[in-house]
């Protein structure tokens, strides 16, 4: 594997550094895990996993996740809570990413047409941040207009890409529909043909966006489905991606890149997919894969395992198998269950990094175990 470009650094990467990192992924045959987060605890688990795997990571927020981050007690009229929640999460990532020593792409996930005011608020925040710091607050945003006519999809994406490019932000656009359900968007009953993008459509995207900026990626549909399903219920066709690369390269002729992969693709709905399909797609130019369902489960599973292990210590404030007068504070301290959730999620993310061939990228070696870790006041549990 070639060394990372000099522009790529620990902390949030934007502008050319982000482009260089994604190009490095494509050139070296790996994809970066993009994990949806709804809390500071989830963010910390992602950063810990990235450090442990000596690799970059993408941390992303959905509109619903952003609202939750702000607090469900806040009114969300005009997406105010979702805007502030995402901004709060962004500053959390910016504060800690350097301490974990890993490059992070700070991204937002699906934004349908009705959610565009949410992105407008975040874009304004990035433009203001750029004025003060010379880079945007966020690295990139996804605009998902896959349910709109392709002409409208491209026209709106062109407008946003032009604005993004002025401050060094990348646009992720979706073409075709990812099946299943996620964050309140239900595509479980879409027509089968809408789950598979055509090379001609992907070329339309390339021709519409490339003259504005090359800072964009395409979430093309090749049978992807959000959620996790029994084996055999999801039929991925990764070769759609290589056919599109070949189609566009042929049109470009001598101007085609040497690797014949003019498009950088994003893999949505990867939970439960065969590793062989995932790695085949990486070979065709996938540089990012979204992860949500699997880490939602791992986070909950960590709490479930913790509760089962310490069940008899979690029923009352005082009284457990060691005695009727024994206190249980160190068991029900919320840090204990949350840390169990984080640890289980880090372990699950280890598998994600391995599946995406995104390990030992930074050349720093795996992070050492943290020292001087403080637990609850009366002493932490071994979780």
Tab-separated table of N, CA, C and O in Angstrom, residues 148-243:
chain	number	residue	atom	x	y	z
A	148	UNK	N	-36.921	11.838	-6.972
A	148	UNK	CA	-37.337	12.891	-7.902
A	148	UNK	C	-36.911	12.511	-9.321
A	148	UNK	O	-36.043	11.654	-9.509
A	149	UNK	N	-37.491	13.144	-10.345
A	149	UNK	CA	-37.027	12.907	-11.721
A	149	UNK	C	-35.532	13.206	-11.827
A	149	UNK	O	-35.029	14.138	-11.171
A	150	UNK	N	-34.831	12.448	-12.644
A	150	UNK	CA	-33.381	12.584	-12.700
A	150	UNK	C	-32.956	13.990	-13.103
A	150	UNK	O	-31.942	14.513	-12.620
A	151	UNK	N	-33.743	14.635	-13.955
A	151	UNK	CA	-33.396	15.997	-14.373
A	151	UNK	C	-33.422	16.958	-13.189
A	151	UNK	O	-32.531	17.800	-13.033
A	152	UNK	N	-34.443	16.818	-12.333
A	152	UNK	CA	-34.530	17.671	-11.149
A	152	UNK	C	-33.431	17.326	-10.153
A	152	UNK	O	-32.822	18.225	-9.552
A	153	UNK	N	-33.169	16.039	-9.991
A	153	UNK	CA	-32.102	15.577	-9.119
A	153	UNK	C	-30.783	16.253	-9.501
A	153	UNK	O	-30.094	16.852	-8.663
A	154	UNK	N	-30.447	16.202	-10.770
A	154	UNK	CA	-29.173	16.752	-11.231
A	154	UNK	C	-29.137	18.276	-11.131
A	154	UNK	O	-28.104	18.853	-10.760
A	155	UNK	N	-30.239	18.918	-11.450
A	155	UNK	CA	-30.270	20.378	-11.413
A	155	UNK	C	-30.025	20.891	-9.997
A	155	UNK	O	-29.231	21.827	-9.777
A	156	UNK	N	-30.697	20.284	-9.019
A	156	UNK	CA	-30.519	20.721	-7.634
A	156	UNK	C	-29.104	20.386	-7.148
A	156	UNK	O	-28.453	21.198	-6.472
A	157	UNK	N	-28.604	19.199	-7.518
A	157	UNK	CA	-27.246	18.824	-7.110
A	157	UNK	C	-26.204	19.762	-7.720
A	157	UNK	O	-25.202	20.090	-7.070
A	158	UNK	N	-26.427	20.197	-8.947
A	158	UNK	CA	-25.504	21.153	-9.566
A	158	UNK	C	-25.442	22.445	-8.757
A	158	UNK	O	-24.353	22.995	-8.522
A	159	UNK	N	-26.595	22.928	-8.340
A	159	UNK	CA	-26.631	24.172	-7.565
A	159	UNK	C	-25.881	24.027	-6.244
A	159	UNK	O	-25.102	24.900	-5.849
A	160	UNK	N	-26.123	22.904	-5.555
A	160	UNK	CA	-25.450	22.702	-4.272
A	160	UNK	C	-23.956	22.459	-4.467
A	160	UNK	O	-23.131	22.963	-3.683
A	161	UNK	N	-23.566	21.701	-5.480
A	161	UNK	CA	-22.147	21.432	-5.699
A	161	UNK	C	-21.392	22.727	-5.969
A	161	UNK	O	-20.263	22.910	-5.487
A	162	UNK	N	-21.997	23.625	-6.718
A	162	UNK	CA	-21.349	24.913	-6.996
A	162	UNK	C	-21.105	25.678	-5.699
A	162	UNK	O	-20.037	26.287	-5.508
A	163	UNK	N	-22.066	25.634	-4.797
A	163	UNK	CA	-21.917	26.336	-3.517
A	163	UNK	C	-20.935	25.603	-2.607
A	163	UNK	O	-20.101	26.225	-1.940
A	164	UNK	N	-21.021	24.269	-2.578
A	164	UNK	CA	-20.110	23.470	-1.757
A	164	UNK	C	-18.662	23.727	-2.157
A	164	UNK	O	-17.774	23.848	-1.306
A	165	UNK	N	-18.407	23.739	-3.469
A	165	UNK	CA	-17.034	23.802	-3.957
A	165	UNK	C	-16.334	25.098	-3.553
A	165	UNK	O	-15.098	25.149	-3.467
A	166	UNK	N	-17.084	26.126	-3.271
A	166	UNK	CA	-16.489	27.413	-2.889
A	166	UNK	C	-15.825	27.357	-1.518
A	166	UNK	O	-14.955	28.177	-1.210
A	167	UNK	N	-16.257	26.400	-0.691
A	167	UNK	CA	-15.677	26.284	0.650
A	167	UNK	C	-14.972	24.942	0.865
A	167	UNK	O	-14.589	24.601	1.986
A	168	UNK	N	-14.805	24.164	-0.214
A	168	UNK	CA	-14.057	22.912	-0.097
A	168	UNK	C	-14.833	21.757	0.482
A	168	UNK	O	-14.256	20.898	1.156
A	169	UNK	N	-16.149	21.710	0.216
A	169	UNK	CA	-16.964	20.590	0.681
A	169	UNK	C	-17.310	19.668	-0.488
A	169	UNK	O	-17.418	20.101	-1.634
A	170	UNK	N	-17.498	18.410	-0.170
A	170	UNK	CA	-17.823	17.384	-1.159
A	170	UNK	C	-19.315	17.075	-1.114
A	170	UNK	O	-19.920	17.077	-0.044
A	171	UNK	N	-19.885	16.777	-2.262
A	171	UNK	CA	-21.295	16.383	-2.384
A	171	UNK	C	-21.395	14.891	-2.652
A	171	UNK	O	-20.700	14.355	-3.517
A	172	UNK	N	-22.247	14.220	-1.908
A	172	UNK	CA	-22.631	12.839	-2.224
A	172	UNK	C	-24.064	12.874	-2.732
A	172	UNK	O	-24.943	13.415	-2.070
A	173	UNK	N	-24.283	12.327	-3.925
A	173	UNK	CA	-25.629	12.299	-4.477
A	173	UNK	C	-26.075	10.848	-4.665
A	173	UNK	O	-25.248	9.948	-4.763
A	174	UNK	N	-27.397	10.640	-4.675
A	174	UNK	CA	-27.923	9.279	-4.857
A	174	UNK	C	-28.659	9.177	-6.178
A	174	UNK	O	-29.410	10.075	-6.572
A	175	UNK	N	-28.427	8.064	-6.822
A	175	UNK	CA	-29.049	7.773	-8.110
A	175	UNK	C	-29.688	6.394	-8.020
A	175	UNK	O	-29.025	5.424	-7.657
A	176	UNK	N	-30.968	6.283	-8.329
A	176	UNK	CA	-31.665	5.035	-8.058
A	176	UNK	C	-32.046	5.013	-6.591
A	176	UNK	O	-31.698	5.913	-5.826
A	177	UNK	N	-32.725	4.005	-6.171
A	177	UNK	CA	-33.285	3.973	-4.817
A	177	UNK	C	-32.691	2.820	-4.029
A	177	UNK	O	-32.595	1.692	-4.531
A	178	UNK	N	-32.273	3.109	-2.801
A	178	UNK	CA	-31.866	2.061	-1.870
A	178	UNK	C	-33.120	1.535	-1.187
A	178	UNK	O	-33.871	2.296	-0.592
A	179	UNK	N	-33.340	0.237	-1.277
A	179	UNK	CA	-34.552	-0.355	-0.718
A	179	UNK	C	-34.527	-0.392	0.801
A	179	UNK	O	-33.601	0.093	1.451
A	180	UNK	N	-35.585	-0.964	1.378
A	180	UNK	CA	-35.667	-1.090	2.825
A	180	UNK	C	-36.134	0.187	3.498
A	180	UNK	O	-36.713	1.078	2.873
A	181	UNK	N	-35.864	0.292	4.800
A	181	UNK	CA	-36.316	1.443	5.592
A	181	UNK	C	-35.185	1.924	6.471
A	181	UNK	O	-34.442	1.130	7.052
A	182	UNK	N	-35.012	3.249	6.555
A	182	UNK	CA	-34.008	3.834	7.439
A	182	UNK	C	-34.412	5.249	7.803
A	182	UNK	O	-34.779	6.036	6.925
A	183	UNK	N	-34.337	5.550	9.094
A	183	UNK	CA	-34.552	6.902	9.608
A	183	UNK	C	-35.856	7.504	9.093
A	183	UNK	O	-35.919	8.669	8.709
A	184	UNK	N	-36.909	6.674	9.051
A	184	UNK	CA	-38.228	7.164	8.675
A	184	UNK	C	-38.498	7.176	7.176
A	184	UNK	O	-39.611	7.504	6.753
A	185	UNK	N	-37.513	6.825	6.359
A	185	UNK	CA	-37.707	6.763	4.900
A	185	UNK	C	-37.934	5.312	4.521
A	185	UNK	O	-37.060	4.464	4.685
A	186	UNK	N	-39.124	5.004	4.007
A	186	UNK	CA	-39.495	3.622	3.727
A	186	UNK	C	-39.559	3.383	2.226
A	186	UNK	O	-40.406	3.925	1.528
A	187	UNK	N	-38.642	2.543	1.736
A	187	UNK	CA	-38.615	2.161	0.328
A	187	UNK	C	-38.778	0.653	0.165
A	187	UNK	O	-38.229	0.050	-0.749
A	188	UNK	N	-39.543	0.063	1.061
A	188	UNK	CA	-39.665	-1.396	1.038
A	188	UNK	C	-40.499	-1.897	-0.131
A	188	UNK	O	-40.388	-3.069	-0.518
A	189	UNK	N	-41.331	-1.042	-0.728
A	189	UNK	CA	-42.225	-1.499	-1.787
A	189	UNK	C	-41.924	-0.865	-3.144
A	189	UNK	O	-42.785	-0.827	-4.017
A	190	UNK	N	-40.689	-0.380	-3.339
A	190	UNK	CA	-40.367	0.253	-4.618
A	190	UNK	C	-40.260	-0.800	-5.712
A	190	UNK	O	-40.018	-1.981	-5.450
A	191	UNK	N	-40.429	-0.358	-6.953
A	191	UNK	CA	-40.309	-1.259	-8.093
A	191	UNK	C	-38.891	-1.814	-8.172
A	191	UNK	O	-37.909	-1.099	-7.921
A	192	UNK	N	-38.761	-3.077	-8.526
A	192	UNK	CA	-37.466	-3.753	-8.537
A	192	UNK	C	-36.457	-3.034	-9.422
A	192	UNK	O	-35.279	-2.894	-9.068
A	193	UNK	N	-36.918	-2.542	-10.587
A	193	UNK	CA	-35.979	-1.907	-11.514
A	193	UNK	C	-35.366	-0.628	-10.932
A	193	UNK	O	-34.283	-0.199	-11.345
A	194	UNK	N	-36.039	-0.005	-9.948
A	194	UNK	CA	-35.507	1.214	-9.355
A	194	UNK	C	-34.343	0.938	-8.411
A	194	UNK	O	-33.666	1.879	-7.973
A	195	UNK	N	-34.108	-0.337	-8.087
A	195	UNK	CA	-33.004	-0.705	-7.212
A	195	UNK	C	-31.696	-0.878	-7.978
A	195	UNK	O	-30.660	-1.196	-7.376
A	196	UNK	N	-31.730	-0.680	-9.308
A	196	UNK	CA	-30.543	-0.904	-10.125
A	196	UNK	C	-30.345	0.278	-11.073
A	196	UNK	O	-31.170	0.535	-11.955
A	197	UNK	N	-29.229	1.020	-10.889
A	197	UNK	CA	-28.933	2.152	-11.760
A	197	UNK	C	-28.405	1.665	-13.107
A	197	UNK	O	-27.811	0.591	-13.208
A	198	UNK	N	-28.596	2.484	-14.117
A	198	UNK	CA	-28.124	2.156	-15.465
A	198	UNK	C	-26.855	2.946	-15.765
A	198	UNK	O	-26.716	4.100	-15.328
A	199	UNK	N	-25.918	2.375	-16.533
A	199	UNK	CA	-24.690	3.104	-16.884
A	199	UNK	C	-24.969	4.460	-17.515
A	199	UNK	O	-24.251	5.432	-17.245
A	200	UNK	N	-26.017	4.525	-18.334
A	200	UNK	CA	-26.347	5.796	-18.989
A	200	UNK	C	-26.737	6.862	-17.961
A	200	UNK	O	-26.409	8.048	-18.120
A	201	UNK	N	-27.424	6.452	-16.906
A	201	UNK	CA	-27.828	7.401	-15.862
A	201	UNK	C	-26.607	7.890	-15.076
A	201	UNK	O	-26.493	9.075	-14.758
A	202	UNK	N	-25.706	6.972	-14.771
A	202	UNK	CA	-24.502	7.347	-14.033
A	202	UNK	C	-23.658	8.292	-14.885
A	202	UNK	O	-23.053	9.247	-14.373
A	203	UNK	N	-23.639	8.055	-16.198
A	203	UNK	CA	-22.927	8.968	-17.089
A	203	UNK	C	-23.571	10.347	-17.101
A	203	UNK	O	-22.863	11.367	-17.194
A	204	UNK	N	-24.896	10.403	-17.012
A	204	UNK	CA	-25.574	11.702	-16.912
A	204	UNK	C	-25.079	12.487	-15.711
A	204	UNK	O	-24.874	13.707	-15.792
A	205	UNK	N	-24.902	11.793	-14.592
A	205	UNK	CA	-24.386	12.446	-13.388
A	205	UNK	C	-22.983	12.972	-13.645
A	205	UNK	O	-22.663	14.130	-13.328
A	206	UNK	N	-22.152	12.133	-14.225
A	206	UNK	CA	-20.766	12.522	-14.492
A	206	UNK	C	-20.715	13.766	-15.384
A	206	UNK	O	-19.974	14.718	-15.108
A	207	UNK	N	-21.506	13.765	-16.429
A	207	UNK	CA	-21.484	14.891	-17.372
A	207	UNK	C	-22.080	16.159	-16.765
A	207	UNK	O	-21.668	17.271	-17.116
A	208	UNK	N	-23.025	16.012	-15.838
A	208	UNK	CA	-23.660	17.182	-15.230
A	208	UNK	C	-22.806	17.814	-14.139
A	208	UNK	O	-22.759	19.038	-13.998
A	209	UNK	N	-22.104	16.983	-13.356
A	209	UNK	CA	-21.399	17.502	-12.183
A	209	UNK	C	-19.917	17.785	-12.418
A	209	UNK	O	-19.360	18.716	-11.828
A	210	UNK	N	-19.263	17.002	-13.248
A	210	UNK	CA	-17.812	17.150	-13.424
A	210	UNK	C	-17.387	18.535	-13.896
A	210	UNK	O	-16.334	19.032	-13.453
A	211	UNK	N	-18.136	19.199	-14.781
A	211	UNK	CA	-17.710	20.550	-15.173
A	211	UNK	C	-17.716	21.555	-14.024
A	211	UNK	O	-17.028	22.576	-14.091
A	212	UNK	N	-18.479	21.276	-12.982
A	212	UNK	CA	-18.551	22.189	-11.831
A	212	UNK	C	-17.414	21.909	-10.864
A	212	UNK	O	-16.691	22.816	-10.437
A	213	UNK	N	-17.254	20.641	-10.490
A	213	UNK	CA	-16.217	20.229	-9.540
A	213	UNK	C	-16.140	18.705	-9.554
A	213	UNK	O	-17.130	18.026	-9.823
A	214	UNK	N	-14.957	18.193	-9.259
A	214	UNK	CA	-14.802	16.739	-9.123
A	214	UNK	C	-14.992	16.294	-7.668
A	214	UNK	O	-14.783	15.113	-7.357
A	215	UNK	N	-15.407	17.223	-6.807
A	215	UNK	CA	-15.625	16.872	-5.410
A	215	UNK	C	-17.047	16.348	-5.201
A	215	UNK	O	-17.890	16.987	-4.575
A	216	UNK	N	-17.303	15.195	-5.775
A	216	UNK	CA	-18.597	14.549	-5.576
A	216	UNK	C	-18.417	13.043	-5.647
A	216	UNK	O	-17.458	12.532	-6.239
A	217	UNK	N	-19.326	12.328	-5.011
A	217	UNK	CA	-19.390	10.870	-5.091
A	217	UNK	C	-20.823	10.483	-5.455
A	217	UNK	O	-21.753	11.276	-5.310
A	218	UNK	N	-20.977	9.243	-5.925
A	218	UNK	CA	-22.280	8.785	-6.404
A	218	UNK	C	-22.698	7.529	-5.635
A	218	UNK	O	-21.977	6.523	-5.638
A	219	UNK	N	-23.843	7.610	-4.979
A	219	UNK	CA	-24.445	6.430	-4.353
A	219	UNK	C	-25.386	5.808	-5.378
A	219	UNK	O	-26.589	6.076	-5.388
A	220	UNK	N	-24.808	5.013	-6.267
A	220	UNK	CA	-25.597	4.352	-7.304
A	220	UNK	C	-26.264	3.117	-6.721
A	220	UNK	O	-25.761	2.497	-5.779
A	221	UNK	N	-27.402	2.754	-7.279
A	221	UNK	CA	-28.148	1.599	-6.782
A	221	UNK	C	-27.736	0.343	-7.541
A	221	UNK	O	-27.752	0.329	-8.774
A	222	UNK	N	-27.342	-0.683	-6.797
A	222	UNK	CA	-27.061	-1.977	-7.439
A	222	UNK	C	-27.683	-3.115	-6.624
A	222	UNK	O	-27.121	-4.168	-6.436
A	223	UNK	N	-28.921	-2.833	-6.165
A	223	UNK	CA	-29.666	-3.819	-5.392
A	223	UNK	C	-29.563	-3.614	-3.899
A	223	UNK	O	-30.031	-4.448	-3.114
A	224	UNK	N	-28.999	-2.484	-3.477
A	224	UNK	CA	-28.770	-2.212	-2.054
A	224	UNK	C	-30.092	-2.086	-1.299
A	224	UNK	O	-31.063	-1.544	-1.817
A	225	UNK	N	-30.088	-2.544	-0.059
A	225	UNK	CA	-31.285	-2.469	0.778
A	225	UNK	C	-30.868	-2.086	2.197
A	225	UNK	O	-29.978	-2.712	2.779
A	226	UNK	N	-31.513	-1.044	2.747
A	226	UNK	CA	-31.265	-0.678	4.137
A	226	UNK	C	-31.828	-1.754	5.058
A	226	UNK	O	-32.841	-2.376	4.767
A	227	UNK	N	-31.173	-1.936	6.176
A	227	UNK	CA	-31.637	-2.928	7.141
A	227	UNK	C	-30.902	-4.238	6.940
A	227	UNK	O	-29.995	-4.361	6.111
A	228	UNK	N	-31.266	-5.238	7.720
A	228	UNK	CA	-30.640	-6.552	7.601
A	228	UNK	C	-31.730	-7.582	7.340
A	228	UNK	O	-32.793	-7.562	7.966
A	229	UNK	N	-31.452	-8.467	6.397
A	229	UNK	CA	-32.448	-9.449	5.968
A	229	UNK	C	-31.808	-10.828	5.916
A	229	UNK	O	-30.584	-10.968	5.894
A	230	UNK	N	-32.656	-11.855	5.867
A	230	UNK	CA	-32.145	-13.218	5.793
A	230	UNK	C	-31.357	-13.418	4.504
A	230	UNK	O	-31.649	-12.787	3.483
A	231	UNK	N	-30.330	-14.276	4.539
A	231	UNK	CA	-29.538	-14.524	3.334
A	231	UNK	C	-30.419	-14.906	2.154
A	231	UNK	O	-31.365	-15.686	2.286
A	232	UNK	N	-30.113	-14.358	0.994
A	232	UNK	CA	-30.864	-14.653	-0.212
A	232	UNK	C	-31.952	-13.656	-0.525
A	232	UNK	O	-32.482	-13.633	-1.640
A	233	UNK	N	-32.312	-12.798	0.442
A	233	UNK	CA	-33.385	-11.830	0.220
A	233	UNK	C	-32.895	-10.543	-0.437
A	233	UNK	O	-33.700	-9.717	-0.844
A	234	UNK	N	-31.585	-10.355	-0.499
A	234	UNK	CA	-31.009	-9.169	-1.135
A	234	UNK	C	-30.117	-9.642	-2.277
A	234	UNK	O	-29.205	-10.445	-2.071
A	235	UNK	N	-30.380	-9.154	-3.485
A	235	UNK	CA	-29.597	-9.572	-4.657
A	235	UNK	C	-28.785	-8.391	-5.157
A	235	UNK	O	-29.289	-7.519	-5.863
A	236	UNK	N	-27.536	-8.361	-4.736
A	236	UNK	CA	-26.643	-7.292	-5.174
A	236	UNK	C	-26.062	-7.616	-6.545
A	236	UNK	O	-25.789	-8.777	-6.858
A	237	UNK	N	-25.868	-6.571	-7.336
A	237	UNK	CA	-25.261	-6.704	-8.662
A	237	UNK	C	-24.118	-5.700	-8.777
A	237	UNK	O	-24.223	-4.694	-9.486
A	238	UNK	N	-22.987	-5.950	-8.088
A	238	UNK	CA	-21.887	-4.986	-8.123
A	238	UNK	C	-21.363	-4.690	-9.520
A	238	UNK	O	-20.813	-3.605	-9.761
A	239	UNK	N	-21.545	-5.630	-10.450
A	239	UNK	CA	-21.013	-5.420	-11.805
A	239	UNK	C	-21.670	-4.240	-12.513
A	239	UNK	O	-21.135	-3.741	-13.519
A	240	UNK	N	-22.807	-3.780	-11.996
A	240	UNK	CA	-23.398	-2.548	-12.525
A	240	UNK	C	-22.389	-1.406	-12.438
A	240	UNK	O	-22.298	-0.561	-13.342
A	241	UNK	N	-21.601	-1.396	-11.384
A	241	UNK	CA	-20.642	-0.314	-11.170
A	241	UNK	C	-19.511	-0.364	-12.183
A	241	UNK	O	-19.118	0.672	-12.747
A	242	UNK	N	-18.980	-1.559	-12.434
A	242	UNK	CA	-17.878	-1.639	-13.392
A	242	UNK	C	-18.351	-1.394	-14.815
A	242	UNK	O	-17.617	-0.843	-15.645
A	243	UNK	N	-19.595	-1.772	-15.104
A	243	UNK	CA	-20.131	-1.469	-16.434
A	243	UNK	C	-20.261	0.040	-16.626
A	243	UNK	O	-20.007	0.566	-17.719
